[in-house]
Coordinates of C-alpha atoms in Angstrom, one line a residue:
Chain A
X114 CA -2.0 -26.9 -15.8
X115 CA -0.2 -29.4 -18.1
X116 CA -2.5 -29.9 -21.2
X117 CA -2.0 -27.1 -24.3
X118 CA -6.0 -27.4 -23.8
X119 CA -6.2 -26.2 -20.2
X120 CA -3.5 -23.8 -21.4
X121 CA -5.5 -22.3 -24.1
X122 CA -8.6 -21.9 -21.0
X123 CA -6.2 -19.9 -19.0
X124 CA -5.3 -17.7 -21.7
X125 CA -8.5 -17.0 -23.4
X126 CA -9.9 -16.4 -19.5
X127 CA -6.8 -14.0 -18.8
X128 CA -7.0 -12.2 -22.3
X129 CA -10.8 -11.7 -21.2
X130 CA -10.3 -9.9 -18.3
X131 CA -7.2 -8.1 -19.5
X132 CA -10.2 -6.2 -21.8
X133 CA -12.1 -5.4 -19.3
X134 CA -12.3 -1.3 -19.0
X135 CA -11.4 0.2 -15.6
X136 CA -12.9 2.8 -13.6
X137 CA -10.8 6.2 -14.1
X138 CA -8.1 5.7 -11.3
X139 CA -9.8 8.9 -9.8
X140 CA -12.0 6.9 -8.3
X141 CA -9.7 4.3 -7.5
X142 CA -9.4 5.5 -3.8
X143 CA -12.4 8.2 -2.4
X144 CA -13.0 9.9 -0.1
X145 CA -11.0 13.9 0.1
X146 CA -10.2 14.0 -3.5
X147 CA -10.0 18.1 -4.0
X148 CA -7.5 18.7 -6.1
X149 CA -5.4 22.0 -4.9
X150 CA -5.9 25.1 -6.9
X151 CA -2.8 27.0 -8.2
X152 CA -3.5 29.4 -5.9
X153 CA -3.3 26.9 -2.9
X154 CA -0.2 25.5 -3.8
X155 CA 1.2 29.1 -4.9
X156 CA 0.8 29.7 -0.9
X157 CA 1.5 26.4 0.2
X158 CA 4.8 27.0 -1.7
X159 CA 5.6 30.5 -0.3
X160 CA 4.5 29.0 3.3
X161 CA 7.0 26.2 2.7
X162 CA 9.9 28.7 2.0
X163 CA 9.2 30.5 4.8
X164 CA 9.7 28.1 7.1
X165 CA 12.7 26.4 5.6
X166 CA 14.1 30.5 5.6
X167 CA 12.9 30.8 9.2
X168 CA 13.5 27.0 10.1
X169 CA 17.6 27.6 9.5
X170 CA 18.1 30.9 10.6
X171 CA 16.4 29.7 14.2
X172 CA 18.4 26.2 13.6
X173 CA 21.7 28.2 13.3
X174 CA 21.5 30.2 16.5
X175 CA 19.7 27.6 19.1
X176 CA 21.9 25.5 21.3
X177 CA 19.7 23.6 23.0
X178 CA 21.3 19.8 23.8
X179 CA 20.9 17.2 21.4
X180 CA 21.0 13.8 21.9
X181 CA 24.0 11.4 20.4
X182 CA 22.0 8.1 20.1
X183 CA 25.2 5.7 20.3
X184 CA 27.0 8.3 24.0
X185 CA 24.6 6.9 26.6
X186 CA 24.0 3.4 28.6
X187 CA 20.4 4.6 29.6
X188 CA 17.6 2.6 28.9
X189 CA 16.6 4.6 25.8
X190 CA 20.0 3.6 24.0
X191 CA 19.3 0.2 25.2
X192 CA 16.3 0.3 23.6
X193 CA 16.9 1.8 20.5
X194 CA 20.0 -0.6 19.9
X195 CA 17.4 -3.3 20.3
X196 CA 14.9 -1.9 17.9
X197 CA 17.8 -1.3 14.8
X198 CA 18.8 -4.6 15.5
X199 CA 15.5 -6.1 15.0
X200 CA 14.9 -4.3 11.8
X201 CA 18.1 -5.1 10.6
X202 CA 17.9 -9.1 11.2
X203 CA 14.7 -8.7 9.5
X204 CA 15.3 -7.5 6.1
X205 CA 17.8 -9.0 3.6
X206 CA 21.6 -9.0 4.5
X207 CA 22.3 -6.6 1.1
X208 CA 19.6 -3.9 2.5
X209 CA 21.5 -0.6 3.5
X210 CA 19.8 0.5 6.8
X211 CA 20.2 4.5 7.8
X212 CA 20.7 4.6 11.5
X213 CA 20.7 8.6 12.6
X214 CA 24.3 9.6 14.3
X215 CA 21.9 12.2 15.6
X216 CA 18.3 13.4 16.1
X217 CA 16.5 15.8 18.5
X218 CA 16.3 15.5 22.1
X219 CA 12.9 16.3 22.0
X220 CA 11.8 12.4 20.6
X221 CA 13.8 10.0 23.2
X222 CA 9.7 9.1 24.2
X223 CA 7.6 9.8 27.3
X224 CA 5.3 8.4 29.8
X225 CA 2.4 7.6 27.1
X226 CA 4.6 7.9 24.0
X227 CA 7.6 5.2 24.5
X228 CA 10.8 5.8 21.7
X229 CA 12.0 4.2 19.3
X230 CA 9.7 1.3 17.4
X231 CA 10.6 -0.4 14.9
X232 CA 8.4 -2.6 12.5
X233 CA 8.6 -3.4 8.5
X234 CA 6.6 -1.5 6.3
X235 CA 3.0 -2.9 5.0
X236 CA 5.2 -4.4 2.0
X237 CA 7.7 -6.3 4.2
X238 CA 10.2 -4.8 1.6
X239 CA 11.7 -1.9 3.9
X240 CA 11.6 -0.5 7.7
X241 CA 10.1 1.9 9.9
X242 CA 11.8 3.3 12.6
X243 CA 9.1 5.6 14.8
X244 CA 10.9 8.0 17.4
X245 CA 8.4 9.9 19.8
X246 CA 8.4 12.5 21.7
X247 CA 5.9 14.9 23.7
X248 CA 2.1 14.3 24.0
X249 CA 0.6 16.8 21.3
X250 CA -2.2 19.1 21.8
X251 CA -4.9 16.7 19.6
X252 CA -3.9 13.8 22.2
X253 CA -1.7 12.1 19.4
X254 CA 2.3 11.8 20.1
X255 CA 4.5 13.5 18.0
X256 CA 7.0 11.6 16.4
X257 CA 9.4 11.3 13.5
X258 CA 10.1 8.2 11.6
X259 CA 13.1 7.3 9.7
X260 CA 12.2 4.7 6.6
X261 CA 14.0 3.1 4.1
X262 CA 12.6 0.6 1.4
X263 CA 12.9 -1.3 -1.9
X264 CA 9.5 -0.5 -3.2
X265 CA 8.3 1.3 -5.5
X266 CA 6.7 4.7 -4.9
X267 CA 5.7 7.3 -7.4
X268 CA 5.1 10.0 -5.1
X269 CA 3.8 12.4 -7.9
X270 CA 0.5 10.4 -7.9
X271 CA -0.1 9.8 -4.4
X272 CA -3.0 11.2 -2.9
X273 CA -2.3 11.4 1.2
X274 CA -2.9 16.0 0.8
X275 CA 0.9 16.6 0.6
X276 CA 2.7 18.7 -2.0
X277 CA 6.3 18.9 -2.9
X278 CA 7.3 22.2 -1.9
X279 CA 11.3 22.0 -2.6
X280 CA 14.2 20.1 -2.6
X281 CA 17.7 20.3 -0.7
X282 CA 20.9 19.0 -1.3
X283 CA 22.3 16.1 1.5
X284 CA 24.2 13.1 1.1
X285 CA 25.2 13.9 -2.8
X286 CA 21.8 13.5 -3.6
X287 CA 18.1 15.4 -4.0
X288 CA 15.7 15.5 -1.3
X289 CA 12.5 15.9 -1.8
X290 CA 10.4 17.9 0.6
X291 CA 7.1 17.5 0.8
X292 CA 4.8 19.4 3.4
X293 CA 1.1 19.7 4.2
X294 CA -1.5 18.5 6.3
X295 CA -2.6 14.8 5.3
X296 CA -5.8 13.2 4.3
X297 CA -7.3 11.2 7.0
X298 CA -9.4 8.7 7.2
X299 CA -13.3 9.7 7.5
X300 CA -14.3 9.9 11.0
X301 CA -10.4 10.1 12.3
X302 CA -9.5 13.3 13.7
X303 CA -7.9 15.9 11.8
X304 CA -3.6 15.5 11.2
X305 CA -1.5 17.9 12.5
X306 CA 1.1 19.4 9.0
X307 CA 4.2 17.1 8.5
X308 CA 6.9 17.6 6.8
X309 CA 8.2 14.8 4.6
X310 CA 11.5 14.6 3.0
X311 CA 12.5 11.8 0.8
X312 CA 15.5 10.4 -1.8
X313 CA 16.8 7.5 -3.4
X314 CA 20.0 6.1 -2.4
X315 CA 21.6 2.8 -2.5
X316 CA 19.1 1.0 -4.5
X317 CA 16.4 2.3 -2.4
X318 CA 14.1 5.2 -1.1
X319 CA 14.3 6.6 2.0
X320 CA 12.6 9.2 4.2
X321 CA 12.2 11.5 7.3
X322 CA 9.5 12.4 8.2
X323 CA 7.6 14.2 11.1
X324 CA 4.5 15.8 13.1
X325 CA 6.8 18.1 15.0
X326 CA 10.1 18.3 14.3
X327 CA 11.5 21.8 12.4
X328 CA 12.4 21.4 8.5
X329 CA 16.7 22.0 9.9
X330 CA 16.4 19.3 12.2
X331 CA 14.9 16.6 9.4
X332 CA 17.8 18.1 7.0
X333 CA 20.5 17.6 9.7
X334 CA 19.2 14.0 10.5
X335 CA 19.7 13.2 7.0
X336 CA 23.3 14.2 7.0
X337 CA 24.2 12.1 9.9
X338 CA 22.5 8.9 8.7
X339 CA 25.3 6.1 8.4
X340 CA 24.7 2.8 7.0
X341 CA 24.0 0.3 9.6
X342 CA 26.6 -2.6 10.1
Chain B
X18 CA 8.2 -6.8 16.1
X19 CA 6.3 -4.1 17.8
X20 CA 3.1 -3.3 16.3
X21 CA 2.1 0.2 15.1
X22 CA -1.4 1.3 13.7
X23 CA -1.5 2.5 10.2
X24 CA -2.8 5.5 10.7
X25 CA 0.7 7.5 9.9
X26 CA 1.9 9.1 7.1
X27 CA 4.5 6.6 6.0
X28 CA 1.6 3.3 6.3
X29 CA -0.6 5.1 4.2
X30 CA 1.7 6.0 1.0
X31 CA 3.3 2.6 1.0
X32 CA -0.4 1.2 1.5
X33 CA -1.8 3.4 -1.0
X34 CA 1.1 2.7 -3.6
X35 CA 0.4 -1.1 -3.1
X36 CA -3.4 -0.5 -3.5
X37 CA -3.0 1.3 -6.6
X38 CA -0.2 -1.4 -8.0
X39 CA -3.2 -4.5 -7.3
X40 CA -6.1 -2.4 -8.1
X41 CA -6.3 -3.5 -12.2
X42 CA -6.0 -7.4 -11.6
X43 CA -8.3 -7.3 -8.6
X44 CA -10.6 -4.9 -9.8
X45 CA -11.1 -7.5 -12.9
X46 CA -11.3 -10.8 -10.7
X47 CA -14.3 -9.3 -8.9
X48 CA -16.0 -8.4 -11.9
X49 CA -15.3 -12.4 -13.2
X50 CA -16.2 -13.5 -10.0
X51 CA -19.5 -11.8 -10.9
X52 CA -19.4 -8.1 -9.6
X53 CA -20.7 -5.2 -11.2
X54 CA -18.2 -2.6 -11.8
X55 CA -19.7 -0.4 -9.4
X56 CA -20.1 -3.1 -7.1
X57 CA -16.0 -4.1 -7.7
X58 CA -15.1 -0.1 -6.7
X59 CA -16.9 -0.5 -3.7
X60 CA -15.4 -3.4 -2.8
X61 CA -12.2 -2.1 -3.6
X62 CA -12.6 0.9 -1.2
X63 CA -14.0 -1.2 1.4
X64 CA -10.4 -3.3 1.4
X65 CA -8.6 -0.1 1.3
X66 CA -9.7 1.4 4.0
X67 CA -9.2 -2.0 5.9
X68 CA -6.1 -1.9 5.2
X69 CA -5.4 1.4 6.5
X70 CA -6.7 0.0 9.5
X71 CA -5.1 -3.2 10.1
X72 CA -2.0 -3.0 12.4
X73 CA 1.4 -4.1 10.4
X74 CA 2.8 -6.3 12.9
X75 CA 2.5 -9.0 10.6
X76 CA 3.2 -8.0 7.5
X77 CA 1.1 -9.4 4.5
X78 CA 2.7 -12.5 2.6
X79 CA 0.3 -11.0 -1.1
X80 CA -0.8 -7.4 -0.7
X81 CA -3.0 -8.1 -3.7
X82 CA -4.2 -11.6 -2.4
X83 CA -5.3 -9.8 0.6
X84 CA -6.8 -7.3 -1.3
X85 CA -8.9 -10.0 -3.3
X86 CA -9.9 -11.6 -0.6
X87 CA -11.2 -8.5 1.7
X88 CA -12.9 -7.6 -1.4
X89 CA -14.7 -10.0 -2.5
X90 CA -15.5 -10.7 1.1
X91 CA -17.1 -7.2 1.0
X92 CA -19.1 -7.9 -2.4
X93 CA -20.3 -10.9 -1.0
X94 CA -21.4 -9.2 2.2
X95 CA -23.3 -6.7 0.2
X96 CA -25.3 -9.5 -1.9
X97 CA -28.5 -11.1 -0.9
X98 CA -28.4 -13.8 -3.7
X99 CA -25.7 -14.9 -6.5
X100 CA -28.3 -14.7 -8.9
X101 CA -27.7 -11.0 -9.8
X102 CA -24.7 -11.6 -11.7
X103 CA -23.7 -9.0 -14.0
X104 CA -24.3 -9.8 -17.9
X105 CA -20.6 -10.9 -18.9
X106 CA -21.1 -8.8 -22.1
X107 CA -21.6 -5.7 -20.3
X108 CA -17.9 -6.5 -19.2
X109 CA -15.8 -6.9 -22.1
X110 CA -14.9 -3.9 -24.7
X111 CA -16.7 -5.2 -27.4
X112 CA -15.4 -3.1 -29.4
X113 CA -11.8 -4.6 -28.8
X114 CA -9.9 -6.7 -31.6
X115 CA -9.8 -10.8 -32.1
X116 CA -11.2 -13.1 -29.5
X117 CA -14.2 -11.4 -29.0
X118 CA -16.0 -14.7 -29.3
X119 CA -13.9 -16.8 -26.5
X120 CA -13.6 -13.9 -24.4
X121 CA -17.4 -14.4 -24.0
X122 CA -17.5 -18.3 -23.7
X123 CA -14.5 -18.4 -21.2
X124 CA -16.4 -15.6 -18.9
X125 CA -19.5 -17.1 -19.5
X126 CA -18.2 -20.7 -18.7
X127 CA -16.8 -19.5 -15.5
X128 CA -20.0 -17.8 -14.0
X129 CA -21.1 -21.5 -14.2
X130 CA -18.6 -22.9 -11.4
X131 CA -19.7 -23.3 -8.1
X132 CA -18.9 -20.0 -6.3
X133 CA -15.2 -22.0 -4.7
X134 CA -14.4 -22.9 -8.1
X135 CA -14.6 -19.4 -9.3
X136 CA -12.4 -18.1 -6.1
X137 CA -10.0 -20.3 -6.8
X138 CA -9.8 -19.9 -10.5
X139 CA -9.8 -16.1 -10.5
X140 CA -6.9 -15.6 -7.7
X141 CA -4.7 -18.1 -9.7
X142 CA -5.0 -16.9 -13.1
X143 CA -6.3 -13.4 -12.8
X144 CA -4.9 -11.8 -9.5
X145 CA -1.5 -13.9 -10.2
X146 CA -1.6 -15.6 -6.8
X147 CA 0.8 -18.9 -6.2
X148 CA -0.9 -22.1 -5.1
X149 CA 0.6 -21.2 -1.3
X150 CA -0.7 -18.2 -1.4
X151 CA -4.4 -18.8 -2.4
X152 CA -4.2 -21.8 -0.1
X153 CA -3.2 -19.5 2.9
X154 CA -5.6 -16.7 1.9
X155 CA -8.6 -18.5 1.1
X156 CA -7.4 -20.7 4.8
X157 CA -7.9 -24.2 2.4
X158 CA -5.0 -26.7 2.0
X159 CA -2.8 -26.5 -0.7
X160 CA -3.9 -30.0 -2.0
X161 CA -7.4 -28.5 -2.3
X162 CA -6.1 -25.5 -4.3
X163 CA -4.8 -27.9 -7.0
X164 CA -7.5 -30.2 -7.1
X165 CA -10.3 -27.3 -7.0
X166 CA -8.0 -25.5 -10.1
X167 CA -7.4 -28.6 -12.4
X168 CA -11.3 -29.8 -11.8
X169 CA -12.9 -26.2 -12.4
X170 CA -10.4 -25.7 -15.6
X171 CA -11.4 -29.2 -17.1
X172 CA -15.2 -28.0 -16.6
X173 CA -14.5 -24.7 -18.3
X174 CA -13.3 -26.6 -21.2
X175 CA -16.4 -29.0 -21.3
X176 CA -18.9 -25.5 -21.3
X177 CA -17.1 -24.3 -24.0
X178 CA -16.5 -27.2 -26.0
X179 CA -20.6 -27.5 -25.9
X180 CA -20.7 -24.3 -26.3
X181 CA -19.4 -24.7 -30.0

């Protein structure tokens, strides 16, 4: 493109298709598009509180073991090591990583549902760390993932059947909980409800999320998050 | 990198929020390419629920290239013959300010290139995709993008300098 001629093409084409009208962006994804009524999200909201009420009074008394990712040599520790690592060398050097100090026992993997993965996120702008734990009743594996990334996401209009409940207070910051059962795709089976907690930090967002994890547990694996090094 | 399905929670917001981000300039390039709107939403869906499905072990060098191409993929699936083109002034907002005229000849030039051409074209200048990237989507040599782009521009300015 080096002519002002070919130039002028290229804009008149762009400025042509720049007025072209689009579809409401309704209809930019289909499929389970029910908005919730107040009522539903009145109850969805009282449901929410009662489990964050219930979640810390039954979070304060249990004293079930817990596991320190970094006190072991077992093969889980090896592995996890090995999946942070990965992540780490695969994002840019300035990226801040959260690496949980601690998380529950209950996702160091299983027989069908191995713990942690790691992978980048669709964008290749963030991670995904997937811990799992027990074999779940609709044959899925439970698991919780711990993400962090520099993209953009405007969670008021996503459209995946969640609703911001709440927020806490962690790490000098907001988070943002989100619970619900999500949108599938047609013909998948039905999700089990997750709880979804997310915040901005360090230039970028980051979350917690899980299938099966209690709302205390997500909060307390958000305080011990530490920057990666 | 260990590969994981993109059926979770996290997959689908960051896929969704990318979706929604390419949606206008793709949307657009499959109604140049030739698309009715309605066609162009179909084809739209059809690449997002694709993506949803595809396993993220290697993650995409253009979300919205990859959009483009599933989708017009999927439009061209659905057509039986090229000749069903939607009328280009059913497209523009006539009703918009300046340029109405070019905005017609430019459109109307380009549902003259040979279907390539058009590809080629519409990913560069409308999607926003590099050369490397169209190249790599479209699985044609860089050289060819160039050549295809400079010959398909210099025929959109002879239609529409006999068009005036």
């Amino acid at each position: 493109m080096t002519t002002p001629s070919e130039q002028w093409i290229v804009g008149a084409l762009r400025q042509a298709t720049d007025r072209m009208a689009l579809p409401p962006e309704s209809r930019w994804i289909r499929g389970h598009h029910s908005t919730p009524h107040a009522p539903t999200i009145a109850v969805v909201g009282i449901i929410a509180i009662f489990i964050v009420a219930v979640g810390i009074t039954i979070g304060a008394l249990r004293v079930e073991p817990r596991a320190v990712p970094a006190a072991g040599g077992d093969a889980f520790v090896v592995r996890e090591d090995a999946e942070w690592t990965l992540a780490k060398s695969s994002l840019p050097s300035d990226f801040v990583l959260l690496r949980p100090s601690w998380f529950p026992s209950e996702f160091h993997g299983s027989a069908d549902c191995p713990s942690p993965w790691a992978t980048l996120d669709v964008l290749n702008t963030g991670y995904v760390v997937r811990y799992q734990g027990r074999t779940l009743p609709n044959g899925r594996c439970a698991w919780l993932l711990i993400t962090g990334t520099r993209a953009t996401v405007n969670y008021a209009e996503l459209t995946d059947g969640l609703i911001e409940t709440n927020t806490v207070n962690a790490r000098g910051t907001v988070i943002h909980i989100r619970s619900g059962t999500p949108r599938t795709n047609l013909g998948s089976p039905p999700a089990l409800p997750q709880i979804y907690l997310w915040w901005r930090e360090s230039g970028a967002t980051y979350e917690v999320i899980s299938n099966d994890a209690e709302l205390v547990d997500l909060v307390r694996v958000i305080g011990g998050l530490e920057p990666m090094r | 990198m260990t590969a994981i399905a993109v059926d979770t929670a996290i997959e689908r917001v960051r896929w969704e929020a990318a979706y929604r981000n390419a949606f206008p300039r793709v949307y657009r390039g499959l109604c140049a390419l030739g698309a009715r709107p309605d066609e162009a939403e179909d084809a739209l869906q059809d690449a997002f629920v694709k993506g949803l499905e595809r396993r993220i072990d290697q993650p995409l060098a253009s979300v919205d290239g990859w959009i483009y191409v599933v989708a017009s993929r999927a439009w061209r699936g659905r057509r039986l013959r090229e000749r069903f083109l939607t009328p280009w002034t059913l497209l523009v907002d006539r009703e918009a300010p300046s340029v109405l005229d070019t905005s017609l000849e430019v459109l109307a030039a380009l549902r003259r290139l040979p279907l390539r051409q058009r590809q080629i074209v519409v990913a560069r200048y409308v999607v926003g995709l590099s050369q490397e990237e169209t190249a790599e989507l479209l699985g044609i040599a860089r050289g060819t993008v160039s050549a295809t782009t400079t010959q398909a521009i210099a025929t959109l300015r002879r239609h529409m300098e006999v068009q005036k």
